[in-house]
XYZ file of C-alpha atoms in Angstrom:
414
model
C 61.162 212.571 216.526
C 57.430 212.225 217.460
C 54.739 211.804 215.089
C 52.692 214.655 214.397
C 48.983 214.849 215.704
C 46.182 217.281 215.012
C 47.927 219.774 217.933
C 51.503 219.330 216.342
C 51.007 220.260 213.164
C 54.890 221.377 211.915
C 56.187 219.932 209.231
C 60.005 219.060 209.634
C 62.541 219.169 206.505
C 66.216 217.430 206.852
C 68.703 219.675 205.194
C 71.116 217.891 203.569
C 74.912 220.579 203.314
C 78.344 220.410 203.961
C 78.243 224.183 203.631
C 76.988 225.278 207.426
C 76.259 228.794 206.332
C 74.064 227.650 203.163
C 72.691 225.164 205.497
C 71.779 227.920 208.210
C 70.086 229.887 205.227
C 67.912 227.143 204.080
C 67.052 226.452 207.834
C 66.416 230.201 207.959
C 63.649 230.294 205.553
C 62.068 226.642 206.937
C 61.847 228.638 210.437
C 60.139 231.737 208.858
C 57.992 229.555 206.997
C 57.074 227.824 210.455
C 58.620 224.808 209.700
C 61.017 222.249 211.955
C 64.598 222.273 210.386
C 67.030 219.425 211.089
C 70.304 220.071 209.712
C 72.714 217.182 208.081
C 76.259 218.203 207.151
C 76.937 215.066 205.419
C 75.760 211.719 203.789
C 76.522 209.632 206.637
C 74.486 212.036 208.923
C 71.671 212.371 206.630
C 71.626 208.548 206.480
C 70.981 208.065 210.078
C 69.000 210.603 210.128
C 66.845 209.266 207.965
C 66.589 205.458 209.028
C 65.329 207.077 212.292
C 63.188 209.672 211.844
C 60.549 210.802 208.752
C 60.680 213.638 207.010
C 58.006 215.634 204.987
C 60.696 217.684 202.915
C 64.629 217.241 202.598
C 67.182 219.636 200.521
C 69.544 218.275 199.669
C 73.034 219.560 197.605
C 74.643 217.639 195.164
C 77.619 218.096 196.211
C 78.626 216.580 199.744
C 82.041 216.058 200.154
C 82.845 211.973 200.237
C 79.295 211.247 198.938
C 76.869 212.838 196.454
C 73.724 213.885 196.681
C 72.755 211.158 194.395
C 74.030 208.332 196.320
C 71.199 210.065 199.158
C 68.874 210.038 196.910
C 69.261 206.555 195.662
C 69.295 205.563 199.262
C 65.735 207.812 199.884
C 64.460 205.530 197.276
C 64.780 202.648 199.125
C 63.235 203.406 201.731
C 59.319 202.428 202.624
C 58.868 206.035 203.923
C 59.705 208.694 201.603
C 59.502 212.427 201.979
C 56.692 214.087 200.163
C 58.655 216.640 198.795
C 62.452 216.931 198.152
C 64.512 219.383 196.729
C 67.728 219.041 194.339
C 70.070 222.214 195.021
C 73.580 222.376 193.066
C 75.685 224.680 191.336
C 76.161 221.975 188.651
C 75.011 222.770 185.069
C 71.131 222.951 184.189
C 71.104 219.531 182.511
C 72.692 217.731 185.012
C 69.998 219.684 187.412
C 67.128 218.292 185.158
C 68.914 214.723 184.132
C 69.046 214.527 188.507
C 65.534 215.108 188.643
C 64.402 212.968 186.086
C 66.231 209.963 187.862
C 64.745 210.726 191.088
C 61.044 210.162 189.074
C 62.017 207.219 187.673
C 63.086 205.498 190.884
C 59.510 206.608 191.955
C 59.921 210.155 193.974
C 57.707 211.884 191.968
C 57.630 214.968 193.720
C 61.312 216.049 193.203
C 62.485 219.545 192.201
C 65.554 221.233 191.702
C 67.395 224.853 192.596
C 70.295 226.124 190.775
C 72.918 227.896 193.193
C 73.652 230.772 193.909
C 70.229 229.626 195.845
C 67.571 232.853 194.786
C 65.341 232.799 198.421
C 61.899 233.770 196.435
C 62.239 230.131 194.315
C 63.149 228.449 197.980
C 60.262 229.741 200.025
C 57.749 228.698 196.735
C 59.170 225.201 196.249
C 58.643 224.658 200.126
C 55.287 226.142 200.809
C 53.383 223.901 198.738
C 53.103 220.208 200.367
C 51.543 218.206 198.138
C 49.283 215.541 199.467
C 49.133 213.181 196.929
C 51.753 211.014 197.610
C 50.158 210.625 201.144
C 46.748 210.212 199.795
C 48.443 207.368 197.493
C 50.052 205.799 200.472
C 46.662 205.669 202.179
C 45.453 204.015 198.644
C 47.545 202.002 198.736
C 46.918 200.413 202.392
C 43.323 199.949 201.201
C 44.073 198.147 197.915
C 45.953 195.537 199.937
C 42.615 194.215 200.445
C 40.975 194.294 196.850
C 40.446 190.657 195.867
C 39.514 189.222 191.974
C 36.066 188.777 193.682
C 35.661 192.247 194.619
C 36.776 193.459 191.184
C 34.321 191.274 189.275
C 31.919 191.890 191.803
C 32.124 195.766 191.067
C 31.987 195.199 187.660
C 28.519 193.316 187.976
C 27.309 196.102 189.866
C 27.952 198.647 187.284
C 30.455 200.040 189.573
C 33.392 200.118 186.889
C 32.641 203.017 184.553
C 34.315 205.043 181.982
C 35.129 208.610 182.401
C 35.564 210.975 179.509
C 38.635 213.692 179.304
C 38.549 215.734 176.328
C 40.799 216.274 173.492
C 41.313 219.488 172.106
C 42.336 220.833 168.864
C 45.427 222.996 169.646
C 44.884 225.626 166.949
C 41.027 226.121 167.179
C 40.115 225.017 170.603
C 37.578 222.900 169.555
C 36.695 219.949 171.365
C 37.513 217.320 168.732
C 37.126 214.097 171.058
C 38.118 212.300 174.612
C 39.470 209.412 176.062
C 37.682 207.216 177.796
C 39.412 206.165 181.282
C 38.434 203.256 183.666
C 36.833 204.601 186.890
C 35.931 202.012 189.954
C 33.870 203.903 192.523
C 33.145 201.224 195.295
C 30.868 201.054 198.431
C 33.284 198.952 200.259
C 36.597 200.661 199.293
C 35.740 204.236 198.173
C 37.883 205.070 194.652
C 40.079 202.488 193.589
C 42.572 203.906 190.922
C 42.956 202.285 187.515
C 47.229 201.465 188.841
C 45.699 199.598 191.368
C 42.629 197.641 189.702
C 43.762 197.069 186.266
C 46.677 194.922 186.870
C 43.941 193.165 189.141
C 41.960 192.541 186.031
C 44.998 191.753 184.224
C 45.796 188.908 186.773
C 42.143 187.585 187.608
C 41.303 187.598 183.706
C 38.777 190.668 183.953
C 40.309 192.972 181.372
C 38.513 191.916 178.036
C 35.294 192.592 180.490
C 36.285 196.060 181.666
C 37.635 197.056 178.343
C 34.406 195.989 176.558
C 31.908 197.723 179.126
C 34.302 201.090 178.294
C 34.262 200.127 174.982
C 30.404 200.450 175.080
C 29.824 203.340 177.074
C 32.948 205.070 174.932
C 30.920 204.429 171.522
C 27.552 205.272 173.066
C 28.711 208.659 174.056
C 30.138 209.542 170.589
C 27.022 208.556 169.018
C 25.876 211.269 171.369
C 28.162 214.045 170.004
C 28.070 212.551 166.174
C 25.089 214.742 165.471
C 26.849 218.400 166.121
C 30.492 217.100 165.938
C 31.029 215.014 163.222
C 34.425 214.626 163.714
C 34.265 213.774 167.390
C 36.612 210.654 168.165
C 36.803 208.836 171.427
C 39.638 206.535 172.417
C 40.180 203.504 174.124
C 43.189 202.021 175.690
C 43.438 198.522 175.018
C 46.119 195.621 176.746
C 48.558 193.338 175.541
C 46.889 190.396 176.456
C 43.833 191.509 174.213
C 45.767 192.028 171.262
C 46.820 188.396 171.011
C 42.975 188.094 170.514
C 42.250 187.444 167.087
C 38.795 187.658 167.642
C 38.851 191.402 168.767
C 38.539 193.611 165.227
C 35.325 191.368 164.671
C 33.780 191.851 167.726
C 34.667 195.671 167.603
C 33.097 195.924 164.590
C 29.663 193.999 166.072
C 29.779 196.564 168.255
C 30.394 199.778 166.414
C 27.100 198.073 164.312
C 24.908 197.576 167.048
C 25.581 201.304 168.566
C 25.547 202.704 164.702
C 28.760 204.511 165.442
C 31.273 204.977 162.151
C 34.802 203.079 162.802
C 36.321 206.526 162.224
C 34.763 207.794 165.521
C 36.595 204.949 167.182
C 40.480 204.817 168.376
C 42.214 202.789 170.352
C 45.641 203.695 172.072
C 47.894 201.043 173.076
C 51.479 200.903 174.268
C 54.574 200.559 172.172
C 55.288 198.119 175.246
C 52.302 196.204 174.018
C 52.730 196.530 170.665
C 55.602 194.930 170.760
C 55.093 191.907 172.983
C 53.927 189.874 170.408
C 54.277 191.984 166.846
C 53.042 188.955 164.712
C 49.913 189.041 166.691
C 49.660 192.725 167.474
C 49.932 193.462 163.432
C 47.270 190.888 162.806
C 44.745 192.522 164.693
C 46.004 196.051 164.714
C 46.047 195.559 161.053
C 42.255 194.427 160.601
C 41.343 197.144 162.957
C 42.649 199.803 160.670
C 41.172 198.053 157.447
C 37.489 198.078 159.123
C 38.143 202.099 159.882
C 39.372 201.895 163.476
C 42.526 204.742 164.527
C 45.299 203.285 165.845
C 47.147 205.688 168.706
C 50.277 204.906 169.731
C 50.006 205.619 173.648
C 53.077 206.876 175.676
C 55.644 207.936 173.032
C 59.027 208.235 173.803
C 58.724 206.031 177.121
C 60.088 202.573 176.129
C 63.289 201.366 173.957
C 61.588 200.552 170.746
C 59.352 203.649 169.573
C 61.022 204.215 166.582
C 61.061 200.248 165.633
C 57.196 200.334 166.788
C 56.028 203.310 164.977
C 58.124 202.226 161.769
C 56.424 198.787 162.017
C 53.106 199.465 163.211
C 49.624 201.077 161.676
C 49.269 203.772 163.486
C 47.442 206.452 162.625
C 48.589 208.625 165.700
C 51.240 209.575 168.212
C 50.793 210.855 171.634
C 53.403 212.300 173.545
C 53.921 211.212 176.916
C 53.006 213.676 179.665
C 56.360 213.443 181.018
C 57.952 215.273 178.307
C 55.183 217.966 178.107
C 54.883 218.455 181.259
C 58.199 220.952 182.194
C 58.633 221.409 178.043
C 59.166 225.013 178.484
C 61.760 224.540 181.693
C 63.949 222.219 180.402
C 65.322 222.379 176.893
C 66.156 218.796 176.471
C 62.493 218.111 176.903
C 61.344 221.004 174.762
C 63.781 218.580 172.140
C 62.076 215.484 172.605
C 58.672 216.558 172.079
C 60.008 219.230 168.900
C 61.738 215.844 167.414
C 58.078 213.856 168.492
C 55.836 216.341 165.996
C 58.176 216.007 163.160
C 58.440 212.362 163.042
C 55.101 211.740 163.423
C 54.114 214.116 160.289
C 56.566 212.896 158.211
C 54.258 209.239 158.722
C 51.030 211.423 158.256
C 49.895 210.984 161.789
C 48.230 213.758 164.074
C 50.338 214.276 167.043
C 48.792 214.491 170.460
C 50.072 216.240 173.634
C 49.124 215.063 176.951
C 49.709 216.853 180.036
C 49.103 220.242 178.914
C 48.750 222.107 182.380
C 49.051 225.904 180.872
C 47.710 228.222 178.634
C 51.822 229.108 177.657
C 52.219 225.259 177.037
C 49.537 225.504 175.084
C 50.704 228.054 172.942
C 53.990 226.894 172.592
C 53.460 223.215 171.456
C 50.344 224.859 168.894
C 53.224 226.873 167.414
C 55.204 223.983 167.144
C 52.601 222.276 165.044
C 50.976 219.635 167.375
C 47.811 218.691 166.139
C 46.201 217.641 169.706
C 45.722 218.843 173.432
C 44.890 216.659 176.658
C 45.401 218.272 180.013
C 44.315 220.176 183.251
C 44.924 222.972 180.991
C 41.659 221.849 179.551
C 39.800 219.154 181.996
C 40.487 216.371 184.090
C 38.333 213.160 183.510
C 35.220 213.587 183.783
C 31.896 211.055 184.763
C 29.716 211.242 181.297
C 26.863 214.129 182.629
C 29.587 216.444 184.126
C 31.787 216.280 180.597
C 28.292 217.691 178.848
C 28.125 220.222 181.399
C 32.170 221.148 180.996
C 31.766 220.654 177.023
C 28.882 223.602 176.995
C 30.812 225.883 179.442
C 33.758 225.354 176.814
C 32.547 226.119 173.588
C 30.692 229.243 174.949
C 33.668 230.688 176.541
C 35.596 229.634 172.901
C 33.512 230.389 170.053
C 35.962 232.548 168.240
C 38.742 230.402 169.203
C 40.142 230.335 165.744
C 39.258 233.558 164.248
C 41.714 234.945 166.818
C 44.360 232.729 166.281
C 44.303 233.439 162.397
C 44.252 237.301 163.225
C 47.448 236.240 165.370
C 48.802 234.564 162.205
C 49.542 231.242 164.262
């Protein structure tokens, strides 16, 4: 198989199934979509094809005779070049399908979906019709990032290339904008837009994380100051790394920054992950307790993704809990995810904590989480993270579109 060029735009699909009839049905759908199907009737045949060529899609039946689809997923995960989308097909229980997709996500194959047997051809066409570019874009970004050094990042910080973008946080019951999360962004004239998943680890390794964090804190608190006059409950959240939680001077430095800008401590929320909090419990408790005593809120980010979430929740002085997007995004279609989300809301409320759901991507999820009692939401249903001026424009548009949201919710008995 030759690499495609602009004059050869066909999409290649590897169809792995030990049932020739089902393989023919899937291949037929591919052909109607203008794709090139390649059939493999066994694990070994699929392994040989994957070793020799690359594919945009791979459909996998979980039952493959002597082997199973899980083994093939493991094999694909170990390849340097991965398909852009994997479609898992099986007549197994839906919980097994859901768990298989989560396993694929856990090993780095983020665009994996499942279809039950017998195959619904409409669902199959839909799964095959949208070829996401995110994986390709990520690979290009990763290859460029290999050239970036700590010195490049330090220059970027000094030149003002690293800045805060703000993602809105919405009161789910009323639709009111009650705050935002400040997220670090780097627009480099040399490397282009560099993702935080690339430059934050570089900052940690190069001793630059405190400089970036205080740049975010300064931008965020100034931003909050501009909103507090009209939105007294407005709160801006900033992430703290594990290395900063061992710095016992941090509470006083944050207190001085708040006083300098003239923002009350209640307008700031610092977000930490469970892994961060539990890395050095003694030091973390010291820093977090003193921040809470000064009036700063503490949010437990990515709740449920680690092994000690409940322990951290019970031991640390958190005032807010954020349910990780990996649970939220599929909670309406995956009963297991819904149980985790609903349990998380109940647990947080038992601790008198506000609950934030991140990763809300549609109105149905918004409404369902509100009915569940979740307090606050973030996600693309509302907005992506925006530069300061763009956030202000978005805010004006959002408040103009949702002036009667609270009244409407009350009339519906929500």
